[in-house]
Amino acid sequence: MSTFKNVYFHKLNVFKRHLLPGSQKKAGTLQKSYKSDKAINTLFDDILANKLTNNCFVINEDGTEYTFEVLNYDADYIFGKIGKYKDFLTVQLRDRKTYIPAQIQKTLNQDLEIFTYLLIDRHNYVISYLKEQSAPPINILSALIDNIYGKSNKLFGEVSSVMIDDAISILKKKKQIGSITYKVSVPSSEKVNIDSLGLTEKEFEMLQNQKSVDFEIKLVAERNKSALKDPGMINTFLKQIMKKTDKIKVKAKNENEYMQTYNIVDSIMTKREKFDFDRDSTNIENEIKSKLKITYEGNKEEILEYVKKE
């Protein structure tokens, strides 16, 4: 079965809190002292060797329990799941031929769990996260550090998205530019063609207290064709639009990629990938791990370029 999924990239950091003394007029302030990736790896050596029960650790965060499960690991990667409890009252089985529903059977000690997969690079603690609907957010992994080392060592975790501050540098390298979408606001003091708003003159006169009129413009490229004659001119093209707005989304790809959407400013780094696997296979987890690893290693240079160093 084939399906498209987004792989998100994040960075796990660990810091120690230090209280800087204040004065009579000013209270003390907390300062973060970040640990090296090598020090983080030492913590995970301890977690893997001493903190797991049946390869799992239960994370408590804001009154909710999450499960971090390690499926396998080596000196380079940790592959695992993050799961959370799901209420049985809203879940059932249904026969796809007869449409007859059936209750999910469970024992007294069992719960239904929604989970997703992640792959952690042990050399830099960049996380490749397979985001799934209803699955736990990736920042729960930071609470793993809090739960284990927060009280004893005053160590805390921090998971941040790998962000592209300015996507133009990436778009300039793409072979094909797809649809370009952006929003512009016209101040109420400027004249606007009423016909373009879909309103009659009478309806328009009924409006009051309008700060501005927002337009969304979408330049749609023909299928499998570039929106620009010369994709290398994307920089000049976007700079002109940015005189009006920086709320711009651009779809782009290279020949060996699937179409990806980029926000021009502060775009979360993701990769849209095609997953081919047999849902009935006993090795489905190995197939997912392999795909996450191939996706990460194939884009590792670009990902690390945008990982912020603490």
CSV table of C-alpha atoms in Angstrom, one decimal:
chain,number,residue,atom,x,y,z
A,1,MET,CA,0.0,0.0,0.0
A,2,SER,CA,1.3,3.5,-0.9
A,3,THR,CA,0.6,6.6,1.1
A,4,PHE,CA,2.2,10.1,1.4
A,5,LYS,CA,3.3,11.3,4.8
A,6,ASN,CA,5.2,14.3,6.1
A,7,VAL,CA,8.4,13.7,8.0
A,8,TYR,CA,9.2,16.6,10.4
A,9,PHE,CA,12.7,17.4,11.7
A,10,HIS,CA,13.4,18.6,15.2
A,11,LYS,CA,16.4,19.1,17.5
A,12,LEU,CA,16.5,17.8,21.1
A,13,ASN,CA,18.6,19.9,23.5
A,14,VAL,CA,19.2,19.4,27.2
A,15,PHE,CA,19.9,22.2,29.6
A,16,LYS,CA,20.6,22.8,33.3
A,17,ARG,CA,19.0,25.7,35.1
A,18,HIS,CA,21.1,28.0,37.1
A,19,LEU,CA,19.8,30.7,39.4
A,20,LEU,CA,21.7,33.9,39.0
A,21,PRO,CA,21.6,35.9,42.3
A,22,GLY,CA,19.7,39.1,42.3
A,23,SER,CA,19.9,42.2,44.5
A,24,GLN,CA,17.8,44.1,46.9
A,25,LYS,CA,16.0,45.8,44.0
A,26,LYS,CA,16.0,43.0,41.5
A,27,ALA,CA,15.0,39.3,41.8
A,28,GLY,CA,17.3,36.5,40.7
A,29,THR,CA,17.0,35.2,37.2
A,30,LEU,CA,17.1,31.6,35.8
A,31,GLN,CA,19.7,30.9,33.1
A,32,LYS,CA,20.0,27.9,30.9
A,33,SER,CA,23.3,26.1,30.4
A,34,TYR,CA,23.1,23.7,27.4
A,35,LYS,CA,24.7,20.3,27.3
A,36,SER,CA,26.7,19.1,24.3
A,37,ASP,CA,25.4,16.4,22.0
A,38,LYS,CA,28.0,14.1,23.5
A,39,ALA,CA,26.6,14.7,27.0
A,40,ILE,CA,23.1,14.1,25.8
A,41,ASN,CA,24.2,10.8,24.3
A,42,THR,CA,25.6,9.8,27.7
A,43,LEU,CA,22.2,10.4,29.2
A,44,PHE,CA,20.6,8.2,26.6
A,45,ASP,CA,23.1,5.5,27.3
A,46,ASP,CA,21.9,5.6,30.9
A,47,ILE,CA,18.2,5.6,29.8
A,48,LEU,CA,18.7,2.7,27.4
A,49,ALA,CA,20.6,0.7,30.0
A,50,ASN,CA,18.8,1.5,33.2
A,51,LYS,CA,15.5,3.4,32.9
A,52,LEU,CA,13.3,1.2,30.6
A,53,THR,CA,10.8,-1.4,31.5
A,54,ASN,CA,10.1,-3.8,28.7
A,55,ASN,CA,11.8,-1.2,26.4
A,56,CYS,CA,9.4,1.5,27.6
A,57,PHE,CA,9.3,4.6,29.8
A,58,VAL,CA,6.1,6.2,30.9
A,59,ILE,CA,6.3,10.0,30.6
A,60,ASN,CA,4.0,12.1,32.9
A,61,GLU,CA,3.2,15.5,31.5
A,62,ASP,CA,0.4,17.9,32.6
A,63,GLY,CA,-1.6,15.0,34.2
A,64,THR,CA,-1.4,12.8,31.0
A,65,GLU,CA,0.7,9.7,30.6
A,66,TYR,CA,2.6,9.1,27.4
A,67,THR,CA,4.7,6.0,26.4
A,68,PHE,CA,8.2,6.2,24.9
A,69,GLU,CA,9.0,2.8,23.5
A,70,VAL,CA,12.4,1.9,22.1
A,71,LEU,CA,12.1,-0.6,19.2
A,72,ASN,CA,15.8,-0.9,18.5
A,73,TYR,CA,19.0,1.1,18.7
A,74,ASP,CA,22.7,1.1,17.9
A,75,ALA,CA,25.6,3.6,18.1
A,76,ASP,CA,24.1,5.7,15.4
A,77,TYR,CA,20.3,5.7,15.8
A,78,ILE,CA,17.4,5.2,18.2
A,79,PHE,CA,14.2,4.0,16.6
A,80,GLY,CA,11.0,4.1,18.6
A,81,LYS,CA,7.5,5.2,19.2
A,82,ILE,CA,5.7,7.8,21.2
A,83,GLY,CA,2.1,6.8,22.3
A,84,LYS,CA,-0.8,8.1,24.4
A,85,TYR,CA,-4.0,6.7,25.8
A,86,LYS,CA,-7.1,6.7,23.6
A,87,ASP,CA,-10.6,6.5,25.0
A,88,PHE,CA,-12.4,3.3,23.9
A,89,LEU,CA,-15.7,5.0,23.8
A,90,THR,CA,-14.9,6.7,20.5
A,91,VAL,CA,-13.2,3.7,18.8
A,92,GLN,CA,-14.6,0.6,17.2
A,93,LEU,CA,-13.9,-2.0,14.5
A,94,ARG,CA,-16.0,-2.2,11.3
A,95,ASP,CA,-16.1,-4.9,8.7
A,96,ARG,CA,-15.4,-3.2,5.3
A,97,LYS,CA,-17.6,-5.7,3.4
A,98,THR,CA,-20.6,-6.0,5.6
A,99,TYR,CA,-20.3,-2.7,7.5
A,100,ILE,CA,-21.1,-4.5,10.8
A,101,PRO,CA,-19.4,-2.8,13.8
A,102,ALA,CA,-17.7,-4.7,16.6
A,103,GLN,CA,-16.3,-3.6,19.9
A,104,ILE,CA,-12.5,-3.8,20.5
A,105,GLN,CA,-11.7,-6.5,23.0
A,106,LYS,CA,-9.3,-5.7,25.8
A,107,THR,CA,-8.2,-7.1,29.1
A,108,LEU,CA,-8.5,-5.3,32.5
A,109,ASN,CA,-4.9,-4.0,32.3
A,110,GLN,CA,-4.9,-3.0,28.6
A,111,ASP,CA,-5.5,0.5,27.1
A,112,LEU,CA,-5.9,1.6,23.5
A,113,GLU,CA,-2.9,3.6,22.5
A,114,ILE,CA,-2.4,6.0,19.5
A,115,PHE,CA,1.3,6.2,18.5
A,116,THR,CA,3.7,7.3,15.9
A,117,TYR,CA,7.4,6.7,15.0
A,118,LEU,CA,10.5,8.6,15.4
A,119,LEU,CA,14.2,8.2,14.5
A,120,ILE,CA,16.9,9.9,16.6
A,121,ASP,CA,20.4,10.6,15.3
A,122,ARG,CA,22.7,9.9,18.2
A,123,HIS,CA,25.5,12.0,16.9
A,124,ASN,CA,23.5,15.3,16.9
A,125,TYR,CA,20.1,14.5,18.4
A,126,VAL,CA,18.2,15.5,15.4
A,127,ILE,CA,14.8,13.8,15.4
A,128,SER,CA,12.9,12.6,12.3
A,129,TYR,CA,9.3,12.5,13.3
A,130,LEU,CA,6.5,10.8,11.4
A,131,LYS,CA,3.6,13.1,12.3
A,132,GLU,CA,0.2,11.3,12.5
A,133,GLN,CA,-3.2,12.5,13.3
A,134,SER,CA,-4.1,12.2,17.0
A,135,ALA,CA,-0.6,11.0,17.9
A,136,PRO,CA,1.4,12.7,20.7
A,137,PRO,CA,3.3,15.9,19.8
A,138,ILE,CA,7.1,15.5,19.5
A,139,ASN,CA,7.8,17.9,22.3
A,140,ILE,CA,6.7,15.2,24.8
A,141,LEU,CA,10.2,13.8,24.3
A,142,SER,CA,11.5,16.7,26.2
A,143,ALA,CA,9.5,15.7,29.2
A,144,LEU,CA,11.4,12.3,29.1
A,145,ILE,CA,14.4,14.2,30.3
A,146,ASP,CA,12.4,16.2,32.8
A,147,ASN,CA,10.9,13.1,34.3
A,148,ILE,CA,14.1,11.2,34.7
A,149,TYR,CA,16.7,13.9,35.5
A,150,GLY,CA,14.7,17.0,36.5
A,151,LYS,CA,14.7,16.5,40.2
A,152,SER,CA,18.0,14.6,40.7
A,153,ASN,CA,20.2,16.5,38.2
A,154,LYS,CA,18.2,19.7,37.5
A,155,LEU,CA,18.3,18.7,33.8
A,156,PHE,CA,15.5,19.5,31.4
A,157,GLY,CA,14.7,18.7,27.8
A,158,GLU,CA,13.9,21.1,24.9
A,159,VAL,CA,12.6,20.0,21.5
A,160,SER,CA,12.5,22.7,18.8
A,161,SER,CA,11.5,22.5,15.2
A,162,VAL,CA,14.2,22.8,12.5
A,163,MET,CA,13.2,26.2,11.0
A,164,ILE,CA,14.0,27.7,7.7
A,165,ASP,CA,14.3,31.4,8.4
A,166,ASP,CA,14.4,32.4,4.8
A,167,ALA,CA,13.3,29.8,2.3
A,168,ILE,CA,14.5,31.8,-0.8
A,169,SER,CA,17.9,30.2,-0.4
A,170,ILE,CA,16.4,26.8,-0.8
A,171,LEU,CA,13.9,27.7,-3.6
A,172,LYS,CA,16.8,29.1,-5.7
A,173,LYS,CA,18.2,25.5,-5.9
A,174,LYS,CA,14.9,23.9,-7.0
A,175,LYS,CA,14.3,22.9,-10.6
A,176,GLN,CA,10.6,23.3,-10.6
A,177,ILE,CA,8.5,26.1,-9.0
A,178,GLY,CA,4.8,25.2,-8.5
A,179,SER,CA,2.0,27.3,-7.2
A,180,ILE,CA,2.7,30.6,-5.5
A,181,THR,CA,0.2,31.9,-2.9
A,182,TYR,CA,0.3,35.1,-1.0
A,183,LYS,CA,-1.9,37.5,0.9
A,184,VAL,CA,-2.0,41.3,0.5
A,185,SER,CA,-4.0,43.9,2.5
A,186,VAL,CA,-5.4,47.0,1.0
A,187,PRO,CA,-6.0,49.8,3.5
A,188,SER,CA,-9.6,51.1,3.8
A,189,SER,CA,-8.4,54.5,2.6
A,190,GLU,CA,-7.4,53.1,-0.8
A,191,LYS,CA,-10.0,52.6,-3.5
A,192,VAL,CA,-10.9,49.0,-4.2
A,193,ASN,CA,-12.7,47.7,-7.2
A,194,ILE,CA,-16.1,46.6,-5.7
A,195,ASP,CA,-16.6,43.9,-8.4
A,196,SER,CA,-13.4,42.2,-7.2
A,197,LEU,CA,-15.0,41.7,-3.8
A,198,GLY,CA,-18.1,40.0,-5.1
A,199,LEU,CA,-20.3,42.7,-3.6
A,200,THR,CA,-22.8,45.2,-5.1
A,201,GLU,CA,-22.3,48.9,-4.4
A,202,LYS,CA,-25.3,48.8,-2.0
A,203,GLU,CA,-23.8,45.9,0.0
A,204,PHE,CA,-20.4,47.6,0.1
A,205,GLU,CA,-22.0,50.8,1.6
A,206,MET,CA,-23.4,48.7,4.4
A,207,LEU,CA,-19.9,48.0,5.7
A,208,GLN,CA,-18.3,50.1,8.4
A,209,ASN,CA,-15.1,50.0,10.6
A,210,GLN,CA,-13.2,48.1,8.0
A,211,LYS,CA,-9.5,48.3,8.8
A,212,SER,CA,-8.4,46.8,5.5
A,213,VAL,CA,-9.4,44.3,2.7
A,214,ASP,CA,-7.4,41.1,2.5
A,215,PHE,CA,-6.8,39.4,-0.8
A,216,GLU,CA,-5.3,35.9,-1.3
A,217,ILE,CA,-3.6,35.5,-4.7
A,218,LYS,CA,-2.8,32.1,-6.0
A,219,LEU,CA,-0.7,31.7,-9.1
A,220,VAL,CA,-1.4,28.1,-10.1
A,221,ALA,CA,1.1,26.4,-12.4
A,222,GLU,CA,0.1,23.8,-15.0
A,223,ARG,CA,0.6,20.2,-13.8
A,224,ASN,CA,4.3,19.1,-13.9
A,225,LYS,CA,5.4,22.5,-15.3
A,226,SER,CA,7.3,25.3,-13.6
A,227,ALA,CA,5.5,28.5,-12.8
A,228,LEU,CA,8.5,30.5,-13.8
A,229,LYS,CA,10.4,30.5,-17.2
A,230,ASP,CA,13.6,30.6,-15.2
A,231,PRO,CA,13.4,29.1,-11.7
A,232,GLY,CA,16.7,30.8,-10.9
A,233,MET,CA,14.8,34.2,-11.0
A,234,ILE,CA,12.7,33.2,-8.0
A,235,ASN,CA,14.7,35.5,-5.8
A,236,THR,CA,13.9,38.6,-7.9
A,237,PHE,CA,10.2,37.5,-8.3
A,238,LEU,CA,9.6,37.0,-4.6
A,239,LYS,CA,11.5,40.1,-3.5
A,240,GLN,CA,9.0,42.1,-5.5
A,241,ILE,CA,6.0,40.5,-3.8
A,242,MET,CA,7.7,40.9,-0.4
A,243,LYS,CA,7.4,44.7,-0.9
A,244,LYS,CA,3.7,44.1,-0.1
A,245,THR,CA,3.8,41.0,2.2
A,246,ASP,CA,6.0,38.2,3.5
A,247,LYS,CA,3.0,35.8,3.9
A,248,ILE,CA,4.0,33.8,0.9
A,249,LYS,CA,3.8,30.0,0.3
A,250,VAL,CA,5.7,28.4,-2.6
A,251,LYS,CA,5.5,24.8,-3.9
A,252,ALA,CA,8.8,23.6,-5.3
A,253,LYS,CA,10.8,20.4,-6.0
A,254,ASN,CA,13.7,18.8,-7.8
A,255,GLU,CA,13.5,16.0,-10.2
A,256,ASN,CA,13.9,13.3,-7.4
A,257,GLU,CA,11.5,14.9,-5.0
A,258,TYR,CA,7.8,15.3,-4.3
A,259,MET,CA,6.3,18.7,-4.3
A,260,GLN,CA,6.9,20.5,-1.1
A,261,THR,CA,5.3,23.7,0.3
A,262,TYR,CA,7.6,26.4,1.8
A,263,ASN,CA,6.7,29.4,3.8
A,264,ILE,CA,9.1,32.2,2.8
A,265,VAL,CA,9.6,33.2,6.4
A,266,ASP,CA,9.9,30.8,9.3
A,267,SER,CA,9.0,27.6,7.4
A,268,ILE,CA,9.1,24.3,9.5
A,269,MET,CA,11.4,21.9,7.7
A,270,THR,CA,9.5,18.8,6.5
A,271,LYS,CA,9.8,16.3,3.7
A,272,ARG,CA,6.8,14.8,1.9
A,273,GLU,CA,7.6,11.2,1.2
A,274,LYS,CA,5.8,8.2,-0.3
A,275,PHE,CA,5.7,5.3,2.0
A,276,ASP,CA,5.2,1.9,0.4
A,277,PHE,CA,4.6,-0.9,2.8
A,278,ASP,CA,2.4,-3.9,3.4
A,279,ARG,CA,0.2,-3.2,6.5
A,280,ASP,CA,-0.1,-7.0,7.1
A,281,SER,CA,3.7,-7.4,7.1
A,282,THR,CA,5.4,-8.6,10.3
A,283,ASN,CA,8.3,-6.3,9.4
A,284,ILE,CA,6.3,-3.1,8.9
A,285,GLU,CA,8.3,-1.4,11.6
A,286,ASN,CA,11.6,-2.2,9.9
A,287,GLU,CA,10.1,-0.8,6.6
A,288,ILE,CA,9.2,2.5,8.4
A,289,LYS,CA,12.6,2.7,10.1
A,290,SER,CA,14.3,2.2,6.7
A,291,LYS,CA,12.2,4.9,5.1
A,292,LEU,CA,12.8,7.4,7.9
A,293,LYS,CA,16.6,6.7,7.7
A,294,ILE,CA,16.7,7.1,3.9
A,295,THR,CA,14.7,10.4,4.1
A,296,TYR,CA,16.9,11.8,6.9
A,297,GLU,CA,20.3,10.8,5.4
A,298,GLY,CA,19.2,11.9,1.9
A,299,ASN,CA,18.5,15.4,3.3
A,300,LYS,CA,21.0,15.5,6.2
A,301,GLU,CA,23.2,18.2,4.8
A,302,GLU,CA,20.3,20.6,4.3
A,303,ILE,CA,18.7,19.7,7.7
A,304,LEU,CA,21.9,20.4,9.6
A,305,GLU,CA,22.4,23.7,7.9
A,306,TYR,CA,19.3,25.0,9.7
A,307,VAL,CA,19.8,23.3,13.1
A,308,LYS,CA,20.3,26.1,15.6
A,309,LYS,CA,23.4,25.7,17.9
A,310,GLU,CA,22.7,26.5,21.5
